[in-house]
Tab-separated table of C-alpha atoms in Angstrom:
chain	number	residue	atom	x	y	z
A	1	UNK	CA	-1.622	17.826	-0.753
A	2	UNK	CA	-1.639	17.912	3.006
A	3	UNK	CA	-2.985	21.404	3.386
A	4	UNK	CA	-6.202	20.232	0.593
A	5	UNK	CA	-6.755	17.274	2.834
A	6	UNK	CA	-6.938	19.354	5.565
A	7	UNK	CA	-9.335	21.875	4.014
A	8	UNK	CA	-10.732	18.992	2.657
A	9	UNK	CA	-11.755	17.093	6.340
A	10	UNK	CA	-12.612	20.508	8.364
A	11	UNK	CA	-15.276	21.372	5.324
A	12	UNK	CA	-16.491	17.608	5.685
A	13	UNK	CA	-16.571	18.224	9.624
A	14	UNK	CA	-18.388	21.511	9.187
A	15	UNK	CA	-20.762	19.907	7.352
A	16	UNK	CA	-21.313	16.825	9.728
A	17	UNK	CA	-21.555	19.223	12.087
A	18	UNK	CA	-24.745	21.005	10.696
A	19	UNK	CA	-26.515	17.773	10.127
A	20	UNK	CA	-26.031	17.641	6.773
A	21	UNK	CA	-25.527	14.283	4.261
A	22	UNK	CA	-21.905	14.451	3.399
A	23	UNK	CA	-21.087	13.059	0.428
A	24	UNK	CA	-17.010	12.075	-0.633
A	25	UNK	CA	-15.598	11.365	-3.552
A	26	UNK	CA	-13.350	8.827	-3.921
A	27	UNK	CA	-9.469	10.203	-4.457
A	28	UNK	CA	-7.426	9.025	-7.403
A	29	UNK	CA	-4.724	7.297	-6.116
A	30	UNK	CA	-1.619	5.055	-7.671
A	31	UNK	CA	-1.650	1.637	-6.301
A	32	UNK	CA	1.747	-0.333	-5.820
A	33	UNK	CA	3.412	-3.430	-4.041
A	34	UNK	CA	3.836	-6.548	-5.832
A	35	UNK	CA	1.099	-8.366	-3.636
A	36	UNK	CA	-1.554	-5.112	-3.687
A	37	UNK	CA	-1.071	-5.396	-7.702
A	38	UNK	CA	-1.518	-9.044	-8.125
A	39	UNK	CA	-4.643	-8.690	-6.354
A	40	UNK	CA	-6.421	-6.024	-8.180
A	41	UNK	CA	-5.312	-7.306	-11.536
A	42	UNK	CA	-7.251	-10.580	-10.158
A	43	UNK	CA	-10.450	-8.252	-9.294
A	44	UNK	CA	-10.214	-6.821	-12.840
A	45	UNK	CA	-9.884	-3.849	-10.784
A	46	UNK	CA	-6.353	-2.497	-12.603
A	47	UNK	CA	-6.603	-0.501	-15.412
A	48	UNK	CA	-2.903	-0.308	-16.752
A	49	UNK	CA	-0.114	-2.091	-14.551
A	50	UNK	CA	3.278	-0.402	-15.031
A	51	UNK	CA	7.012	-2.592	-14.141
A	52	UNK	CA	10.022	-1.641	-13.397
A	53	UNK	CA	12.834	-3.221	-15.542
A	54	UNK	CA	15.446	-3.699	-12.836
A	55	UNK	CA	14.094	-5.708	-10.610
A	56	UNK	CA	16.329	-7.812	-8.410
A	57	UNK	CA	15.824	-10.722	-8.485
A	58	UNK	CA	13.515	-10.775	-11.514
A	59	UNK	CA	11.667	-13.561	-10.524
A	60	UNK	CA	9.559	-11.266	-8.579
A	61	UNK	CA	7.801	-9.587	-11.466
A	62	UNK	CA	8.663	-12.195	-14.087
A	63	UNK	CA	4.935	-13.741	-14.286
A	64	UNK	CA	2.987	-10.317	-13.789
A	65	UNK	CA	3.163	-9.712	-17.805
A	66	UNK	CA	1.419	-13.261	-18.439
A	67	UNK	CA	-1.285	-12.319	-15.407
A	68	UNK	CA	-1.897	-8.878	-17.430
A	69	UNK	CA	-2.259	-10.890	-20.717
A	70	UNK	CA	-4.530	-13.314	-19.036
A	71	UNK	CA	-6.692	-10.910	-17.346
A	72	UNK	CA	-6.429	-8.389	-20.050
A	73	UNK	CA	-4.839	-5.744	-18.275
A	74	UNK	CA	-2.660	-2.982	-20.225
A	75	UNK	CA	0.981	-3.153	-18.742
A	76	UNK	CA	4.325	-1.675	-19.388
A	77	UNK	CA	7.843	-2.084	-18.760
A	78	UNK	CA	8.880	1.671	-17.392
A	79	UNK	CA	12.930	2.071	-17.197
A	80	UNK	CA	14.125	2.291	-13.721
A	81	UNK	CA	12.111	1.070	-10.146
A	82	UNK	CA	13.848	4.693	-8.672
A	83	UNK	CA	10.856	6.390	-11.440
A	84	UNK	CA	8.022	4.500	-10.065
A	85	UNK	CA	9.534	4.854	-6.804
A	86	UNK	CA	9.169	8.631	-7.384
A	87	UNK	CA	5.290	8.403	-8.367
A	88	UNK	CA	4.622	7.081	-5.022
A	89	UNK	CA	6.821	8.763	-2.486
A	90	UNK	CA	9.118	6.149	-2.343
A	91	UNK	CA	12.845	5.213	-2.700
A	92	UNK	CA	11.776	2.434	-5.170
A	93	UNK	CA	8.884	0.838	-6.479
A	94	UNK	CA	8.786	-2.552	-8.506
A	95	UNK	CA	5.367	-1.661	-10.084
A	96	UNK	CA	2.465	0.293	-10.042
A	97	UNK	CA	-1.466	0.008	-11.148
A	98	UNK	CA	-3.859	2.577	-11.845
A	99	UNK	CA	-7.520	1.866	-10.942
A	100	UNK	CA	-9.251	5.027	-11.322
A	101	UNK	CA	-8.980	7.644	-13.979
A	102	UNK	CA	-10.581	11.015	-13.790
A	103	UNK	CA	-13.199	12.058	-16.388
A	104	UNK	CA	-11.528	14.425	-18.147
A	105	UNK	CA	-8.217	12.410	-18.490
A	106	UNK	CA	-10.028	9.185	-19.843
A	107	UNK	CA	-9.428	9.932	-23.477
A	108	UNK	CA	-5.447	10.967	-22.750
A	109	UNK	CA	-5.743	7.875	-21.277
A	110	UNK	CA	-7.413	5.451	-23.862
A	111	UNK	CA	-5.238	6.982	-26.124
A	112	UNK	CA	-1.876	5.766	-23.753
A	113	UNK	CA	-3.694	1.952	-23.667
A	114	UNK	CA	-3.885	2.295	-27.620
A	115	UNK	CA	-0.200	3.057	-27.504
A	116	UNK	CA	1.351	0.550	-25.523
A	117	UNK	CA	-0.833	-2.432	-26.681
């Protein structure tokens, strides 16, 4: 990942460099933290909200499933905040949201949705 980024920023340079328009695209990344999550499931901005089931104390993530219902926003209960703690880079992670889905995953994904609703 680091050595793409860093490809990544010198071709972006390069390009700067030259006087040309550089144009970015936006990377695909996994949200998390309880307050980043609450907020983009407020937006309408989370597309499938994952939480951990041992949470201590629970009170933390007890009213997340009733925000998802409300807001209509996919979620699932994922065994173990060590797992989501993995997706990240983390020791531990009480939940996650994915905003962005690349093109070619979008069916894989609808199909996911379909499953856990």
């Amino acid at each position: 990942d680091a050595s793409q980024k860093k490809e990544r920023l010198a071709g972006m340079a390069e390009a700067e460099a030259a006087g040309k328009d550089v144009e970015s695209k936006k990377p695909v990344v996994v949200k998390f933290g309880i307050n980043h999550i609450t907020y983009l499931v407020e937006q309408g901005k989370a597309q499938l909200v994952c939480i951990a089931h041992d949470v201590d104390p629970v009170e933390l993530v007890v009213w997340l499933p009733a925000l998802c219902k409300q807001m209509n926003v996919p979620y699932c209960i994922v065994k173990g905040k060590a797992r989501l703690g993995a997706v990240v880079h983390k020791k531990t992670a009480t939940a996650l949201a994915l905003t962005a889905i690349k093109n070619e995953d979008k069916l894989e994904f609808s199909k996911l949705v379909e499953a856990i609703k």
